[in-house]
Short mmCIF file of C-alpha atoms in Angstrom, two decimals:
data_model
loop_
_atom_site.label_atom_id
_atom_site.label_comp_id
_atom_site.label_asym_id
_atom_site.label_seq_id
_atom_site.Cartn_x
_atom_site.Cartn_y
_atom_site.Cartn_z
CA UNK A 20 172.82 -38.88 35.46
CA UNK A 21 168.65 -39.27 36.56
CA UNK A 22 168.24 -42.01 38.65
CA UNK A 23 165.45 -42.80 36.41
CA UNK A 24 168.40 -43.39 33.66
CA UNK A 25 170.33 -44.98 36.05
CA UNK A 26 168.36 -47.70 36.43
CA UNK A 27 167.90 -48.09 32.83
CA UNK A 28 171.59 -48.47 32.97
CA UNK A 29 171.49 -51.25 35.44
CA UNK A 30 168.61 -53.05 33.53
CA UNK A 31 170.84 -53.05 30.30
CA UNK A 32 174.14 -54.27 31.94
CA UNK A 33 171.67 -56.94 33.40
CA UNK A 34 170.20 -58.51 30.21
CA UNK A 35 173.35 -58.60 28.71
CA UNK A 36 175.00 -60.68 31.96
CA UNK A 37 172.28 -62.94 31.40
CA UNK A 38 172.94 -63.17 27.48
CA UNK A 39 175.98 -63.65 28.20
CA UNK A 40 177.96 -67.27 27.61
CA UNK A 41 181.04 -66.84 28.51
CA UNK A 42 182.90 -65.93 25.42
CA UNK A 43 179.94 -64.69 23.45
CA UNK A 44 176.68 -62.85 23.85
CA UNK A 45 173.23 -64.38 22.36
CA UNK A 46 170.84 -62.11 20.88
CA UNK A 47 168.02 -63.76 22.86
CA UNK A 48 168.08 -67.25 25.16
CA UNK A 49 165.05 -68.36 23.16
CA UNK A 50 164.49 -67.42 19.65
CA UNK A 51 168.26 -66.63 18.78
CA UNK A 52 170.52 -69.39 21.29
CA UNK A 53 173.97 -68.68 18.68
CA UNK A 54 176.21 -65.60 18.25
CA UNK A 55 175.36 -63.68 15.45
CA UNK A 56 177.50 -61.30 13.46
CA UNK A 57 176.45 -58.23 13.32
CA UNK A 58 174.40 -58.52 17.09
CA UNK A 59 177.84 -59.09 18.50
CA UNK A 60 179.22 -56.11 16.92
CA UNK A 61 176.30 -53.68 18.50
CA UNK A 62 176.28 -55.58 21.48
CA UNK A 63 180.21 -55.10 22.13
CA UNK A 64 179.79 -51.70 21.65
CA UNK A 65 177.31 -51.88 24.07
CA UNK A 66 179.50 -54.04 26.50
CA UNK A 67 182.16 -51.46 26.30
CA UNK A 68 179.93 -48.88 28.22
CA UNK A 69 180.35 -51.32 30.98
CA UNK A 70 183.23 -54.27 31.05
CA UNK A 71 186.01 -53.80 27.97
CA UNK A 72 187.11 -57.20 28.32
CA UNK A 73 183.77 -58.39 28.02
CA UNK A 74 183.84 -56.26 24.79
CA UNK A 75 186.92 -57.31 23.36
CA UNK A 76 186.56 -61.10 24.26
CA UNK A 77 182.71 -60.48 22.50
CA UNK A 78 184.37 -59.54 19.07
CA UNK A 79 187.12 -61.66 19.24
CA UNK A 80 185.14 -65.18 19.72
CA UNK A 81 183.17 -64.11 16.55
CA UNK A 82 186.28 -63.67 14.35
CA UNK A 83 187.04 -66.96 15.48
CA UNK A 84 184.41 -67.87 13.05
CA UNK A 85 186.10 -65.96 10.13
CA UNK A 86 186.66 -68.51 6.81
CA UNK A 87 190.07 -68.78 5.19
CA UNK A 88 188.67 -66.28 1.77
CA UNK A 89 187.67 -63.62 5.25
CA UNK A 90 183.73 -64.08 5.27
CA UNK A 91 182.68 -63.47 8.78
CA UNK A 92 179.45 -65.99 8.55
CA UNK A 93 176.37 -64.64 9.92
CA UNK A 94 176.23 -67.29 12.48
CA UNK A 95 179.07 -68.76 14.62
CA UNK A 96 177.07 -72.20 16.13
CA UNK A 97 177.26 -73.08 19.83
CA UNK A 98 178.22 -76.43 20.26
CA UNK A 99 176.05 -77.06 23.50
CA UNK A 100 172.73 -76.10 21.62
CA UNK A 101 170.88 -78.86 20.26
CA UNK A 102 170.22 -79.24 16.62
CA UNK A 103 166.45 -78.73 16.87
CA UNK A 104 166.57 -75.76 19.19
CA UNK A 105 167.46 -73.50 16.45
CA UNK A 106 166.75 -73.40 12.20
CA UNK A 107 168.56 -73.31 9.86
CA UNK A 108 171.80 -75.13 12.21
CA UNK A 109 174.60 -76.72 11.72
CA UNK A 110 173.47 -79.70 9.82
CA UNK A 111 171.86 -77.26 6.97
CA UNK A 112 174.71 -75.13 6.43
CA UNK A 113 177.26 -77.52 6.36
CA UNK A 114 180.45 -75.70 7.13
CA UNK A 115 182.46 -78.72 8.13
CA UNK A 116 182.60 -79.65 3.99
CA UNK A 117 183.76 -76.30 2.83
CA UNK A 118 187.72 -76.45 2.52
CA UNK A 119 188.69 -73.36 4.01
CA UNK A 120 185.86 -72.79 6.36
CA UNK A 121 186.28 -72.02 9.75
CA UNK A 122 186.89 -74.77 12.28
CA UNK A 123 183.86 -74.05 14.22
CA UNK A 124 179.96 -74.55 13.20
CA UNK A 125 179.19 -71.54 11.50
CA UNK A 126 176.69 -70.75 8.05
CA UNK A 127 177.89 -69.82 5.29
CA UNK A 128 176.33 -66.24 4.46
CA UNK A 129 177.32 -62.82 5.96
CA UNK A 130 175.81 -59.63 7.30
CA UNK A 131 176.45 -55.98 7.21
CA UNK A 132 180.31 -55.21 7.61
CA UNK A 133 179.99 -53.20 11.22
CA UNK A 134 182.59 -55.50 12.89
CA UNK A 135 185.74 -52.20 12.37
CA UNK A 136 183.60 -49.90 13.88
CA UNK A 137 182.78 -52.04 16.75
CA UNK A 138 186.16 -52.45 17.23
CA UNK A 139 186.89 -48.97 17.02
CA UNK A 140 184.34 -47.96 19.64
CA UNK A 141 185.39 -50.48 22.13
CA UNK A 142 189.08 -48.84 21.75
CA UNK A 143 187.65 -45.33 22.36
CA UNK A 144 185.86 -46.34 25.36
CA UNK A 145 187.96 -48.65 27.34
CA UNK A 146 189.24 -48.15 30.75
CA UNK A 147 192.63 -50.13 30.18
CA UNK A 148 194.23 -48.29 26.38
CA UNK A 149 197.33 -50.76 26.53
CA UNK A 150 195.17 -53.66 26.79
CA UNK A 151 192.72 -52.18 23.77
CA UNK A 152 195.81 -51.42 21.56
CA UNK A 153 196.81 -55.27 22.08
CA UNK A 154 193.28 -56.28 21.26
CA UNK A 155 193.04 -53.58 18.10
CA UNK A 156 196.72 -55.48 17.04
CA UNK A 157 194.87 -58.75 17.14
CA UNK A 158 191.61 -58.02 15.25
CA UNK A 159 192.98 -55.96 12.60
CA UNK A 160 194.26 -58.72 10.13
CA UNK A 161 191.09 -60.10 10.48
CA UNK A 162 188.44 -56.93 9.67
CA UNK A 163 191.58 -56.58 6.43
CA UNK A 164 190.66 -59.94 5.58
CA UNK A 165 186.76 -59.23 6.20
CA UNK A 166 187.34 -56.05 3.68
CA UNK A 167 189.04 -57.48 1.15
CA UNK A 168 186.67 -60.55 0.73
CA UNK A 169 183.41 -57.68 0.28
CA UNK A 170 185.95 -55.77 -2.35
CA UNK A 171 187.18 -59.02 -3.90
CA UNK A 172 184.40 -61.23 -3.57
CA UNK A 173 180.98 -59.54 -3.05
CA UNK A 174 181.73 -56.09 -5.52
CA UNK A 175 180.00 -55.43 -8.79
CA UNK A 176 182.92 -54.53 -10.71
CA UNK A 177 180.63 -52.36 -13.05
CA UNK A 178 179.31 -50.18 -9.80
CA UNK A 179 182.04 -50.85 -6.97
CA UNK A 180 179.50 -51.62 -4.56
CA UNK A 181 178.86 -54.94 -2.80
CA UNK A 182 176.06 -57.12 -3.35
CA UNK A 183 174.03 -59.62 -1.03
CA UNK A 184 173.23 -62.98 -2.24
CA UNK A 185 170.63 -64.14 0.48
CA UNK A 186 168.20 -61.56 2.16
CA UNK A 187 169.74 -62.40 5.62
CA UNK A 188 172.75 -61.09 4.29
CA UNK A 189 171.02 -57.46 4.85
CA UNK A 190 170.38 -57.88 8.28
CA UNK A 191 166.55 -56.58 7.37
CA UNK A 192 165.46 -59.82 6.48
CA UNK A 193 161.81 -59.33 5.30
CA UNK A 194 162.70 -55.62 4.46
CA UNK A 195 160.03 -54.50 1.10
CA UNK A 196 162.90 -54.05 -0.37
CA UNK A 197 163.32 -57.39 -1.22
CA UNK A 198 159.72 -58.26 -2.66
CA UNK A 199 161.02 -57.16 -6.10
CA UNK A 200 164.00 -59.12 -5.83
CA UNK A 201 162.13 -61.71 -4.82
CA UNK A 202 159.63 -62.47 -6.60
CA UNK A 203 161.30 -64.34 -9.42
CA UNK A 204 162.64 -66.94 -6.67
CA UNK A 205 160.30 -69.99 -6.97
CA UNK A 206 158.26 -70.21 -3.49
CA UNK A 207 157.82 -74.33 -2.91
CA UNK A 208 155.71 -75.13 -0.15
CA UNK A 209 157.11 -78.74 0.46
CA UNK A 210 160.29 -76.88 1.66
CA UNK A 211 158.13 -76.55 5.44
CA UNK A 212 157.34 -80.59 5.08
CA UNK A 213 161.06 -81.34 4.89
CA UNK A 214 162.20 -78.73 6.88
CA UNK A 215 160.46 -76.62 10.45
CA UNK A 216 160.71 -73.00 11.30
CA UNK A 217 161.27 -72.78 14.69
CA UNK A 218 160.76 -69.22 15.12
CA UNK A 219 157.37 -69.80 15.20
CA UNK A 220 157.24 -71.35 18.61
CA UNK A 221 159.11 -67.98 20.08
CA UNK A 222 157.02 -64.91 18.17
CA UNK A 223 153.42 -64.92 16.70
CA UNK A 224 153.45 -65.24 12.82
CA UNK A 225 151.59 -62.07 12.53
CA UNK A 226 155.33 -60.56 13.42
CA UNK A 227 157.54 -63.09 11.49
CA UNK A 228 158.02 -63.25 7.88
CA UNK A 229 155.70 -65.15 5.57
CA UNK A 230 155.65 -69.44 4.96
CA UNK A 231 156.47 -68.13 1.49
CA UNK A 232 159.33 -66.48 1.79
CA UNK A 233 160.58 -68.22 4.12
CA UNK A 234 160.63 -71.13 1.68
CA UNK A 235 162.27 -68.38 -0.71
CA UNK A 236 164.90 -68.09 2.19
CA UNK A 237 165.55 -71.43 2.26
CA UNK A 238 165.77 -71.99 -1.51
CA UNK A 239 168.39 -69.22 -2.11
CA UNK A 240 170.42 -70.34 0.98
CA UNK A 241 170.62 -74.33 -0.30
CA UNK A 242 171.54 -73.51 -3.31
CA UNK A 243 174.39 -71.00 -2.39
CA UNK A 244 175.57 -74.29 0.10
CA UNK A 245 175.15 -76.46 -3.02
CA UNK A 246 177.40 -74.53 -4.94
CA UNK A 247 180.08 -74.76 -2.18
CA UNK A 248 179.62 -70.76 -1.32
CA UNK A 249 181.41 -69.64 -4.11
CA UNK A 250 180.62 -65.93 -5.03
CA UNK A 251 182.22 -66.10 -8.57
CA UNK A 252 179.25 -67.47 -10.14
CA UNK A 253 176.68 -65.39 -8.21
CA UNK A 254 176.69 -62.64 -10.81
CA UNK A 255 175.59 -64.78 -13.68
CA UNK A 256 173.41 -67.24 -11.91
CA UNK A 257 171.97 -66.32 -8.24
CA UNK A 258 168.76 -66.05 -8.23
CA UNK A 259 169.11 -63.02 -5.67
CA UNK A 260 171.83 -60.68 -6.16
CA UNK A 261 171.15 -57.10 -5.04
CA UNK A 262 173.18 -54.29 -3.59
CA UNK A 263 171.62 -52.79 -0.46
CA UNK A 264 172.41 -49.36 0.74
CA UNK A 265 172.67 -50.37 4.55
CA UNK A 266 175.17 -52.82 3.57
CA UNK A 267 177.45 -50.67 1.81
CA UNK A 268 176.83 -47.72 3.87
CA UNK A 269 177.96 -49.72 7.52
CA UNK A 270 181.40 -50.88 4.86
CA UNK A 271 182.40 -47.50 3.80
CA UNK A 272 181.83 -46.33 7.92
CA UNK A 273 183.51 -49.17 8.57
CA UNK A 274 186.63 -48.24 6.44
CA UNK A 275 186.67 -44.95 7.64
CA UNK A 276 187.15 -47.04 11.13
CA UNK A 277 189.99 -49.35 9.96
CA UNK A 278 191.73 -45.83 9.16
CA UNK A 279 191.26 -45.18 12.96
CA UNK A 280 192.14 -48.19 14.17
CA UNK A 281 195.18 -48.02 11.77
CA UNK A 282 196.28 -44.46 13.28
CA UNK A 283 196.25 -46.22 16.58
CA UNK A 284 198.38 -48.83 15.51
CA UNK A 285 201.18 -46.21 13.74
CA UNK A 286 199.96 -47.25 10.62
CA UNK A 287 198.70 -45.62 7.03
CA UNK A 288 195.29 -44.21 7.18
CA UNK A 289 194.99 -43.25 3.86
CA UNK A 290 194.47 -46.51 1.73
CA UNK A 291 190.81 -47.26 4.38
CA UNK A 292 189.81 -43.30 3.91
CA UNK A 293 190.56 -43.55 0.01
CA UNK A 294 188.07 -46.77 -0.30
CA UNK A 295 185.84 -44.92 2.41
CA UNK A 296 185.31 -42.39 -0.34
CA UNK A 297 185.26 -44.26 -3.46
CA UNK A 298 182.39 -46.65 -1.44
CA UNK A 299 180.30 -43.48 -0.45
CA UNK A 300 180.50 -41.95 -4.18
CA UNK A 301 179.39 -44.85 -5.50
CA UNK A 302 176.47 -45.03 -3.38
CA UNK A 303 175.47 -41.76 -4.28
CA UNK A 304 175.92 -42.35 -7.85
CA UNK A 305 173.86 -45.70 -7.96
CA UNK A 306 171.54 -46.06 -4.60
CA UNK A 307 170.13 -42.28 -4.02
CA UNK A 308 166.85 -41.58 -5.92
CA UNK A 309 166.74 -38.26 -5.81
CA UNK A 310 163.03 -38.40 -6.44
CA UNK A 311 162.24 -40.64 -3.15
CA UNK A 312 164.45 -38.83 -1.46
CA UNK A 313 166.59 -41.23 -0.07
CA UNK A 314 168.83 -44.31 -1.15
CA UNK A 315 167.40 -47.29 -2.50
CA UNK A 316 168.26 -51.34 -3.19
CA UNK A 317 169.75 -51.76 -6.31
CA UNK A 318 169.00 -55.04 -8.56
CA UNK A 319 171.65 -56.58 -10.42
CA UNK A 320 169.64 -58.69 -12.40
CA UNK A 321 167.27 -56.35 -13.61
CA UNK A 322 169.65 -53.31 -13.71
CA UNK A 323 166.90 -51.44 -11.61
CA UNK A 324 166.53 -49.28 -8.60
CA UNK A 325 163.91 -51.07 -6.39
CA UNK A 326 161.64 -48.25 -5.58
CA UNK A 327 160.97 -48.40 -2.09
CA UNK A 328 161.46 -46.13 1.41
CA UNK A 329 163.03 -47.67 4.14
CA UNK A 330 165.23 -46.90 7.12
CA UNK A 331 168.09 -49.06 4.85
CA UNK A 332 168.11 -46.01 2.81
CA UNK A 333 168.57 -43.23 5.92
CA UNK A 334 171.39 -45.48 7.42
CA UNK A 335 173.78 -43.57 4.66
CA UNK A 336 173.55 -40.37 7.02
CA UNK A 337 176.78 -42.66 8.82
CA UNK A 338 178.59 -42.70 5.71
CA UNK A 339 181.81 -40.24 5.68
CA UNK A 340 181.51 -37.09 2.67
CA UNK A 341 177.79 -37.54 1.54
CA UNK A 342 177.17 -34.43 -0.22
CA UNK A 343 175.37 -31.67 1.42
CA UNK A 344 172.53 -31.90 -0.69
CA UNK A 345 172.04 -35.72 0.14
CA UNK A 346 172.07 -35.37 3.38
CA UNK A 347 169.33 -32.83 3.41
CA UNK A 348 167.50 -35.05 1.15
CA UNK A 349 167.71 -37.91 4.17
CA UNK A 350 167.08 -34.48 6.65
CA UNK A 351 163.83 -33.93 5.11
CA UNK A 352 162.88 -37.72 4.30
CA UNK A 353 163.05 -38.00 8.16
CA UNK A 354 160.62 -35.58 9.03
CA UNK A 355 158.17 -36.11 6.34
CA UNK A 356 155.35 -37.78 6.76
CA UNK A 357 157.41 -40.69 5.28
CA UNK A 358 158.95 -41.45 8.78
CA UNK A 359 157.64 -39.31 10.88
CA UNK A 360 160.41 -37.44 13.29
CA UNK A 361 159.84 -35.15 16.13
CA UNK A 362 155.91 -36.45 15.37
CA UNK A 363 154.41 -36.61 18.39
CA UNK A 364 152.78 -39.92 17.65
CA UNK A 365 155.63 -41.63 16.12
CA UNK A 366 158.84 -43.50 18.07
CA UNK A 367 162.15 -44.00 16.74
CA UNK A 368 162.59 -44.71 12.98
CA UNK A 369 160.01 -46.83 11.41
CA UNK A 370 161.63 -49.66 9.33
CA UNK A 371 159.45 -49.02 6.21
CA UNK A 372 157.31 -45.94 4.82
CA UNK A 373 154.20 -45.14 7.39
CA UNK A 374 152.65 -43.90 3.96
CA UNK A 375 152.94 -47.05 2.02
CA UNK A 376 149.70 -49.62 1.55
CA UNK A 377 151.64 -52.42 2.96
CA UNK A 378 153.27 -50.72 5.89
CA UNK A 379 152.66 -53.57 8.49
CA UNK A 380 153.36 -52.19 12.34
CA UNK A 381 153.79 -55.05 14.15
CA UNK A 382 155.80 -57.53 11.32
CA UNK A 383 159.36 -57.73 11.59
CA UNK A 384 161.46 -55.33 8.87
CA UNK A 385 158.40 -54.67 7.26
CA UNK A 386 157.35 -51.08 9.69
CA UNK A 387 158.41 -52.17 13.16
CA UNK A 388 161.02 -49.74 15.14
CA UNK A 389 164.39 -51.70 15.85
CA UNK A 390 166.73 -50.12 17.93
CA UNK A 391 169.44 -50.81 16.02
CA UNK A 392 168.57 -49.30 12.80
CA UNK A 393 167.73 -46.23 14.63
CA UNK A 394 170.81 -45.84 16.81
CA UNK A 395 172.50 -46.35 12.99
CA UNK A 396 170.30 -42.66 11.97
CA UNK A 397 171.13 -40.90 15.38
CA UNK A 398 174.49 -41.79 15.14
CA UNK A 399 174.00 -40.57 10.99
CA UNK A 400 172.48 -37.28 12.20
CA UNK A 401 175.14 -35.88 14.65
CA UNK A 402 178.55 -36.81 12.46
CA UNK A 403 176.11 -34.74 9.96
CA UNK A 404 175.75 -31.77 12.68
CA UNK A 405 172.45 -32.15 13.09
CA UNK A 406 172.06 -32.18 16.94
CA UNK A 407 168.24 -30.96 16.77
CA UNK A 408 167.30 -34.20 15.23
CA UNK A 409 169.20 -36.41 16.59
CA UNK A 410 168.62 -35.38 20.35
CA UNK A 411 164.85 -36.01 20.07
CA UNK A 412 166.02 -39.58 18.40
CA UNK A 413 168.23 -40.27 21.15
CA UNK A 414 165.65 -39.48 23.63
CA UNK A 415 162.93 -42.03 21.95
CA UNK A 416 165.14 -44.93 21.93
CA UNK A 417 165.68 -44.04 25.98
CA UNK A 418 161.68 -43.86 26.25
CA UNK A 419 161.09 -47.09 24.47
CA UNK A 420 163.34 -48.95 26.27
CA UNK A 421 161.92 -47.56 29.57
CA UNK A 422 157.86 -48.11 28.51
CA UNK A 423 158.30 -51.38 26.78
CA UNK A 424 161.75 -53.36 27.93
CA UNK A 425 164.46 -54.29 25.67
CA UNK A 426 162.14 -56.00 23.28
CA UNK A 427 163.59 -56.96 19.75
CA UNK A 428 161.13 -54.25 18.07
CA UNK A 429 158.58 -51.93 18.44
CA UNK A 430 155.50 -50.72 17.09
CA UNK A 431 156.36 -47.02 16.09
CA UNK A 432 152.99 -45.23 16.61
CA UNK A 433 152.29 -47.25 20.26
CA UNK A 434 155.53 -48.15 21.58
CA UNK A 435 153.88 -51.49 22.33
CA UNK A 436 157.10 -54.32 22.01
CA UNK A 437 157.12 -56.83 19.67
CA UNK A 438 159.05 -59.79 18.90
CA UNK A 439 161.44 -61.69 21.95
CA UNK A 440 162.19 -60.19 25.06
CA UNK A 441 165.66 -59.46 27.04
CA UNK A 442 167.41 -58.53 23.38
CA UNK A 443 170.78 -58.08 23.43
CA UNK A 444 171.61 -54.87 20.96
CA UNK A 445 168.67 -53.54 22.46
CA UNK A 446 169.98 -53.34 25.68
CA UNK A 447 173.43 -53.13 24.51
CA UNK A 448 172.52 -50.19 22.41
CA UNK A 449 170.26 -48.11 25.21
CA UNK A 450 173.39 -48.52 27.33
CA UNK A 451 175.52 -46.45 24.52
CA UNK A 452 172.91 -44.08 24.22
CA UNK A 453 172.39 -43.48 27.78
CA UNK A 454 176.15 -43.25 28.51
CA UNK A 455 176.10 -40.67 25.45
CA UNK A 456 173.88 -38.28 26.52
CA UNK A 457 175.21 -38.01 30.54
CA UNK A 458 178.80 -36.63 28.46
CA UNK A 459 177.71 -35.01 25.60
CA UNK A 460 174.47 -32.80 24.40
CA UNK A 461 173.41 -35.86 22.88
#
């Protein structure tokens, strides 16, 4: 290993010491002072380049979190954070008066099912493989129970796919993909008079989403609370209901995990591989466009494709037995002008389609870079065997790290970091990739 990436290294296992509080990791001391689900998942996959305890304790706190019906809420609350460091908290989501909810502070919505995979990685990496098969023993019940809630709780029965209910639930918050969705959702203004973004006092709004649909946000979210969570009458009355291809491609890779992690265990693969297919051929069926190119959102209500490009609809490169000719589809979609890999002038994955009118560089889902979402392609690209794309990928995410820090995102044709500073996956994820490409050919 470069010294150069050496000391990459050592800046990445730094942030996430100081992230770190002492059973959990937060995505950022300012803007985001709670664990979050999915962060925790990249993060400990992340930590297990570096301490597997660390790793294992990471995911394990967060199923702490897990309901009775095997949501893992988006957010598990820290107690020593005050109420008005951090909206929407505690007092919004209401936990505590959900029978079956966990006994900690947590919301009430999820994010995209990555939590199996995590756990799978941190296995495959660690130092100690008695002490990882005792932690894969523990945390399997609990990804079953996550599973089973998406297939029992969350799937369309008429496409086998599962939907979101809330935006957040996507992970892309403000992704284009939701404007469709969206706009149907009454935007009222007094929302902001009775209750305060706080984001705004970490990041300029120029890189956050919009008052309006943020009071969108917090309409859908109250009124899935109101209704005491319950996803049996989200089909025939949410005002959001949508099945995102990120989503459902991070559960079927996720299944394909649980088959791992059930190997390990001396168990039967086959029932996690068997959904692991069904998910991915119903993803092809429904979500890919052949005529974009790539996969798209899918509204329920309207019984509609939502017709945009975004790096939600690469992610599906992860997904086990995509047909040949989709993944050349997502091959080409990658290097078109579209996205713009191995372009000189272009770093990482852009979030949204460089081509499209409203392509906004600097604001959150809606063109930005994330790490995340592009470790997600690179990792998409070399289970596909394509090592001459992903390499290039692999070496971006190392140069953006190096230029502009581990910022939350970045602006794909500058590099220039946006958003907080001293994020977690970002750091977390850089170490992975790093650690990757000293072993392998990247």
């Amino acid at each position: 290993m470069t010294l150069p990436a050496e000391a990459l290294r050592g800046a990445a296992i730094r942030t996430l010491a100081l992230n770190w509080r002492g059973s959990s990791t937060v995505p950022s001391p300012s803007l985001y002072p709670h664990q979050w689900s999915w962060d925790s998942a990249f993060i400990a996959i992340g930590l297990s380049r570096w301490s597997q305890r660390r790793a294992e304790t990471e995911l394990l706190s967060l199923f702490g979190g897990q309901w009775q019906d095997g949501r893992m809420p988006h957010i598990v609350f820290d107690p020593s954070v005050q109420e008005d460091q951090y909206f929407p908290g505690p007092a919004f989501w209401r936990s505590d008066r959900v029978p079956g909810a966990s006994p900690l502070a947590t919301s009430g919505i999820i994010q995209p099912p990555i939590h199996a995979r995590a756990a799978l990685e941190v296995a495959h990496n660690a130092r100690e493989p008695e002490r990882a098969l005792a932690f894969l023993r523990r945390l399997y019940p609990r990804l079953l129970q996550e599973h089973r809630y998406l297939a029992t709780r969350r799937t369309v029965p008429d496409l086998g796919l599962a939907a979101i209910v809330h935006p957040w639930e996507s992970g892309l918050d403000n992704s284009p993909s939701w404007d469709e969705p969206l706009a149907n959702v009454p935007a009222d203004p007094g929302l902001l008079l009775r209750y305060r973004r706080r984001d705004l006092q970490h990041a300029g709004s120029g890189e956050r989403p919009t008052d309006e649909d943020y009071t969108r946000y917090i309409r859908l979210a109250a009124a899935y609370r109101d209704h005491g969570y319950a996803d049996d009458e989200q089909s025939g009355h949410a005002e959001f209901y949508v099945v995102d291809p990120l989503f459902n491609a991070l559960w079927a890779w996720s299944e394909e995990a649980l088959a791992g992690i059930a190997e390990l265990l001396g168990l039967s693969s086959e029932p996690h591989l068997a959904e692991a297919d069904r998910i991915a051929a119903a993803m092809t069926k429904t979500l890919f466009d052949p005529d974009l190119g790539t996969f798209t959102a899918f509204d329920v209500s309207t019984g509609s494709r939502v017709p945009h490009r975004t790096v939600a609809g690469l992610v599906p490169l992860v997904v086990p037995g995509l047909e040949p000719r989709v993944v050349r589809a997502l091959a080409d979609q990658l290097q078109s002008p579209h996205f713009g890999l191995l372009d000189d002038g272009i770093s990482g994955v852009p979030s949204y389609d460089l081509r499209a009118h409203d392509f906004d560089p600097r604001r959150y889902w809606r063109g930005p870079t994330w790490l995340n979402t592009t470790w997600l392609v690179w990792r998409g690209l070399r289970r596909q065997g394509l090592p001459e794309l992903a390499r290039p990928l692999a070496d971006t995410m190392v140069e953006l790290a190096t230029e502009a820090g581990f910022r939350e995102y970045f602006d794909p044709r500058t590099g220039l970091g946006h958003g907080t500073r001293d994020f977690s996956w970002s750091a977390a994820l850089t170490l992975d990739v790093v650690d990757e490409l000293a072993t392998s050919d990247g």
